[in-house]
PDB file of C-alpha atoms in Angstrom:
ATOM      1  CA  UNK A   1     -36.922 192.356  75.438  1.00 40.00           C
ATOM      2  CA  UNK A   2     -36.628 191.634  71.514  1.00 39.00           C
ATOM      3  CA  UNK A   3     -36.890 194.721  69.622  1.00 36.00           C
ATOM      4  CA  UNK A   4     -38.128 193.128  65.976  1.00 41.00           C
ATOM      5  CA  UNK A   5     -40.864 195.091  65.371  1.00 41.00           C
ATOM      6  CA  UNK A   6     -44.576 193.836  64.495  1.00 44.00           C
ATOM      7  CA  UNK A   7     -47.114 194.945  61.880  1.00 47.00           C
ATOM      8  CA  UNK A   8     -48.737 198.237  63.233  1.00 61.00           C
ATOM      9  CA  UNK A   9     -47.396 199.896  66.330  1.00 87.00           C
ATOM     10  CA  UNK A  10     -46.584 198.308  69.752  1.00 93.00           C
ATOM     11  CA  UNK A  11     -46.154 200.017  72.839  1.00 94.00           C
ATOM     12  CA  UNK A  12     -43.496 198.468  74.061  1.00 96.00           C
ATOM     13  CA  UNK A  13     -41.005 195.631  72.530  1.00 96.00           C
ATOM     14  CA  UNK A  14     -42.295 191.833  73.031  1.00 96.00           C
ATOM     15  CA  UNK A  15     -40.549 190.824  76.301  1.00 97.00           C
ATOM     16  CA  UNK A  16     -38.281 187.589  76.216  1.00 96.00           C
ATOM     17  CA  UNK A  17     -40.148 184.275  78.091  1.00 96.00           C
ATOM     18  CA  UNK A  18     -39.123 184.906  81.280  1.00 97.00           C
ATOM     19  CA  UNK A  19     -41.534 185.723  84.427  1.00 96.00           C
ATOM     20  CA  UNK A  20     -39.353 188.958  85.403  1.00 97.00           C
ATOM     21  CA  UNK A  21     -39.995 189.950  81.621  1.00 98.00           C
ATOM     22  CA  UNK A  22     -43.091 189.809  81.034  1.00 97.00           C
ATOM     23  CA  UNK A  23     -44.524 191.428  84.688  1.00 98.00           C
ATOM     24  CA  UNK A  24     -41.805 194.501  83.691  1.00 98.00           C
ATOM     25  CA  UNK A  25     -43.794 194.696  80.323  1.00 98.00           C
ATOM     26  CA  UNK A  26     -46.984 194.181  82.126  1.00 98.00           C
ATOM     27  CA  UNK A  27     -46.465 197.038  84.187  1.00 98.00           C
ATOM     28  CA  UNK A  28     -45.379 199.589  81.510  1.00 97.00           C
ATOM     29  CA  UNK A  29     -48.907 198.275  79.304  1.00 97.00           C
ATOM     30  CA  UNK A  30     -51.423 197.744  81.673  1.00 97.00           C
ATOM     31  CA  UNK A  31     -49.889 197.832  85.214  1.00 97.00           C
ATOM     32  CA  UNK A  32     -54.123 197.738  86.268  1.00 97.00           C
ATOM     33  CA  UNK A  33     -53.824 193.777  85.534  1.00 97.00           C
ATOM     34  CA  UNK A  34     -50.246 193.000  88.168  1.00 98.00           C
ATOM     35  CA  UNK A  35     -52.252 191.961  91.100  1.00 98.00           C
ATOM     36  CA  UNK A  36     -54.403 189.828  88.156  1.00 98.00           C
ATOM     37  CA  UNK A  37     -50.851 188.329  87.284  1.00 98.00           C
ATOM     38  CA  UNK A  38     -49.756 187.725  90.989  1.00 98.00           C
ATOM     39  CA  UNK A  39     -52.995 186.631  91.675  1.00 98.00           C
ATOM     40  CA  UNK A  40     -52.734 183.676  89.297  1.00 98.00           C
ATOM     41  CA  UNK A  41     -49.090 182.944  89.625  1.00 97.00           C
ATOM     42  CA  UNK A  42     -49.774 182.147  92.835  1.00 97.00           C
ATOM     43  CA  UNK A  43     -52.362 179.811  91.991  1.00 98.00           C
ATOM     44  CA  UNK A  44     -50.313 178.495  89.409  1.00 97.00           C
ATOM     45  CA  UNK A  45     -47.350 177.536  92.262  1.00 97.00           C
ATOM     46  CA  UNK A  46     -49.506 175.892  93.968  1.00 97.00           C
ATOM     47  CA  UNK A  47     -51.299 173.705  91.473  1.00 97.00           C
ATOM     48  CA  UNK A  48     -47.684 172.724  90.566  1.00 97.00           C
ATOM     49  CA  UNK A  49     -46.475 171.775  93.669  1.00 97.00           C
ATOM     50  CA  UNK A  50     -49.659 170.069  94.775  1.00 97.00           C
ATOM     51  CA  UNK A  51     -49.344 167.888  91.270  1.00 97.00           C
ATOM     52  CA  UNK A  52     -45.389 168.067  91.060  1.00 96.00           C
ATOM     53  CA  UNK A  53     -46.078 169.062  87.585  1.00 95.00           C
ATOM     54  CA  UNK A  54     -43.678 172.193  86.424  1.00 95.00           C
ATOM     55  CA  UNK A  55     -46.719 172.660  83.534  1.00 96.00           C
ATOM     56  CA  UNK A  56     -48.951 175.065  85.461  1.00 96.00           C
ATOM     57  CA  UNK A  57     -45.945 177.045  85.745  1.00 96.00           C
ATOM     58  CA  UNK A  58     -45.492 176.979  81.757  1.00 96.00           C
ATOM     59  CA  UNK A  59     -48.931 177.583  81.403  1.00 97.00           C
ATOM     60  CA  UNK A  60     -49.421 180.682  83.449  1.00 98.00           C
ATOM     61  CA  UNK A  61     -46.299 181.958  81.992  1.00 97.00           C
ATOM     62  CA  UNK A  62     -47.750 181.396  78.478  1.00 97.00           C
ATOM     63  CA  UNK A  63     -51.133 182.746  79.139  1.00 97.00           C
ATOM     64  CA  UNK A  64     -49.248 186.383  80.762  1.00 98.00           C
ATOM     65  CA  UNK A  65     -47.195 186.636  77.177  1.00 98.00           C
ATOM     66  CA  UNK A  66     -50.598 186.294  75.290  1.00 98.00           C
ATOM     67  CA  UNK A  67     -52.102 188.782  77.614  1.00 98.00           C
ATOM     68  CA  UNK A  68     -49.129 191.530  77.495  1.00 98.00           C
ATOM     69  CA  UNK A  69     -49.089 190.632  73.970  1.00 98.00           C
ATOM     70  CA  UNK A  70     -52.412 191.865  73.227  1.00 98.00           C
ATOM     71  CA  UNK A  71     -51.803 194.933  75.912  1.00 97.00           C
ATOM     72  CA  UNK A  72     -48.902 195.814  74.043  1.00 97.00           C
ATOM     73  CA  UNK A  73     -50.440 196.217  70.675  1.00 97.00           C
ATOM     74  CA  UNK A  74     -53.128 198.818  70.200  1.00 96.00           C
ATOM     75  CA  UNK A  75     -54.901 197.043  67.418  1.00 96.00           C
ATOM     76  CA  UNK A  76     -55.327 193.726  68.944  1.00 97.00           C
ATOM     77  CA  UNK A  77     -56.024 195.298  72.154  1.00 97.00           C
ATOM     78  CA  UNK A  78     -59.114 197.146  70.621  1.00 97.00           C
ATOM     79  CA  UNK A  79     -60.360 193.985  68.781  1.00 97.00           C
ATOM     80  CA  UNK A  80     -60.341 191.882  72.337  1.00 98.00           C
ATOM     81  CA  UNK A  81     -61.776 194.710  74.040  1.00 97.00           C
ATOM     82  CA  UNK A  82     -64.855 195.193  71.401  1.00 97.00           C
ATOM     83  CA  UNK A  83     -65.035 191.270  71.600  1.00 96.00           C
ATOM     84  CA  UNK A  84     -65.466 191.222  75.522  1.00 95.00           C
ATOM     85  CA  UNK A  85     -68.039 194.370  74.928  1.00 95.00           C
ATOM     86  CA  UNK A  86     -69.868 192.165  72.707  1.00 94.00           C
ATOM     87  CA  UNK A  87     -69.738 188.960  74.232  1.00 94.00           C
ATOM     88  CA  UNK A  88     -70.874 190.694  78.003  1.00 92.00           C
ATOM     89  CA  UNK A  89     -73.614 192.430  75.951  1.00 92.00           C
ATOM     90  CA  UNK A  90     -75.043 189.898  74.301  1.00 89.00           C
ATOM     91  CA  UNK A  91     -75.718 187.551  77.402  1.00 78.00           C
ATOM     92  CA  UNK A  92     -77.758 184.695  75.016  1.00 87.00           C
ATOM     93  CA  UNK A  93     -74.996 182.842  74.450  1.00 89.00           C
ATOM     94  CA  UNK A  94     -76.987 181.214  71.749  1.00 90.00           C
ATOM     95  CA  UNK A  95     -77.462 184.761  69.609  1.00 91.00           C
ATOM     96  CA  UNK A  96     -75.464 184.589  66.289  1.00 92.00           C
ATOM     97  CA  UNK A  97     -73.919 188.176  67.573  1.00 92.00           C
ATOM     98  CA  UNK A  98     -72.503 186.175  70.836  1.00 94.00           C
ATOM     99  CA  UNK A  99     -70.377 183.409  68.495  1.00 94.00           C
ATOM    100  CA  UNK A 100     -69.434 186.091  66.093  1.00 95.00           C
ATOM    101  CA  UNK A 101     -68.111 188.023  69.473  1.00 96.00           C
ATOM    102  CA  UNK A 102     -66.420 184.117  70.831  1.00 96.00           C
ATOM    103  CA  UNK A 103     -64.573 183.696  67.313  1.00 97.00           C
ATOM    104  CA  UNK A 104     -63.022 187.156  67.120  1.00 97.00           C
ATOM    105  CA  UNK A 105     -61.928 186.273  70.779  1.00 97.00           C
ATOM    106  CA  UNK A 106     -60.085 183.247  69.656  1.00 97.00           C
ATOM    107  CA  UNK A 107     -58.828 185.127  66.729  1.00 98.00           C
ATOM    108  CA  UNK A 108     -57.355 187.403  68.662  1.00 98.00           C
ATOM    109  CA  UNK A 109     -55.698 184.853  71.254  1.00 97.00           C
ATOM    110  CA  UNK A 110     -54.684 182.600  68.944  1.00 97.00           C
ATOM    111  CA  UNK A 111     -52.767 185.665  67.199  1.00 97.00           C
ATOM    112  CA  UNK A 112     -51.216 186.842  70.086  1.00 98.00           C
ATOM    113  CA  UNK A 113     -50.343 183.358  71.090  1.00 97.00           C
ATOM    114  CA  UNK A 114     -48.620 182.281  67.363  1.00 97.00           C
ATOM    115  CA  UNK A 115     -46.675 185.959  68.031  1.00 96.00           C
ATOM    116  CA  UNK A 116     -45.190 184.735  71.296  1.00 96.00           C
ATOM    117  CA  UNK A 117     -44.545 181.297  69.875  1.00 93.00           C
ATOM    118  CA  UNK A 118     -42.786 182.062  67.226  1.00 82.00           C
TER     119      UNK A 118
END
């Protein structure tokens, strides 16, 4: 795990891009979401040996560092929590409140995603 610190408080350090890493840091943040994680992996193998394409693999590994990145940091876990609220409360996905919800998801994932990039 790298231990350069982000802006605000993190739970835990970012874990390094390995699979190993980031189900240890999964489990210490939200260990609720492992069988989520094994759940898609598995999907994930599959997809990639049924195509013979090693890019499912580098997606789903990609998509878990986003998610333990946002698990991992209190204030971007709040935002894509009160986004989900928002979004599963609207239900009219044509209500100005339900794209205001859908761009502060994005923010959010798009954030945690340029963290785990860089």
């Amino acid at each position: 795990m790298t231990t350069q610190p982000e802006q605000g408080h993190e739970l835990v350090p970012r874990p390094e891009r390995t699979p190993e890493a980031a189900r240890v840091a999964l489990a210490r943040v939200a260990p609720h979401r492992l069988g989520e994680m094994e759940q898609h992996k598995e999907q994930a193998l599959a997809t990639a040996i049924r195509d013979g394409k090693i890019g499912h693999l580098q997606h789903w590994l990609t998509h878990w560092q986003v998610q333990v990145e946002i698990e991992r940091r209190p204030e971007l876990h709040a935002r894509h929590h009160a986004a989900l609220a928002a979004i599963n409360e609207t239900g009219d996905r044509n209500a100005p409140a339900f794209r205001t919800a859908m761009n502060e998801l994005h923010a959010v994932e798009s954030e945690a995603r340029q963290a785990v990039s860089a």
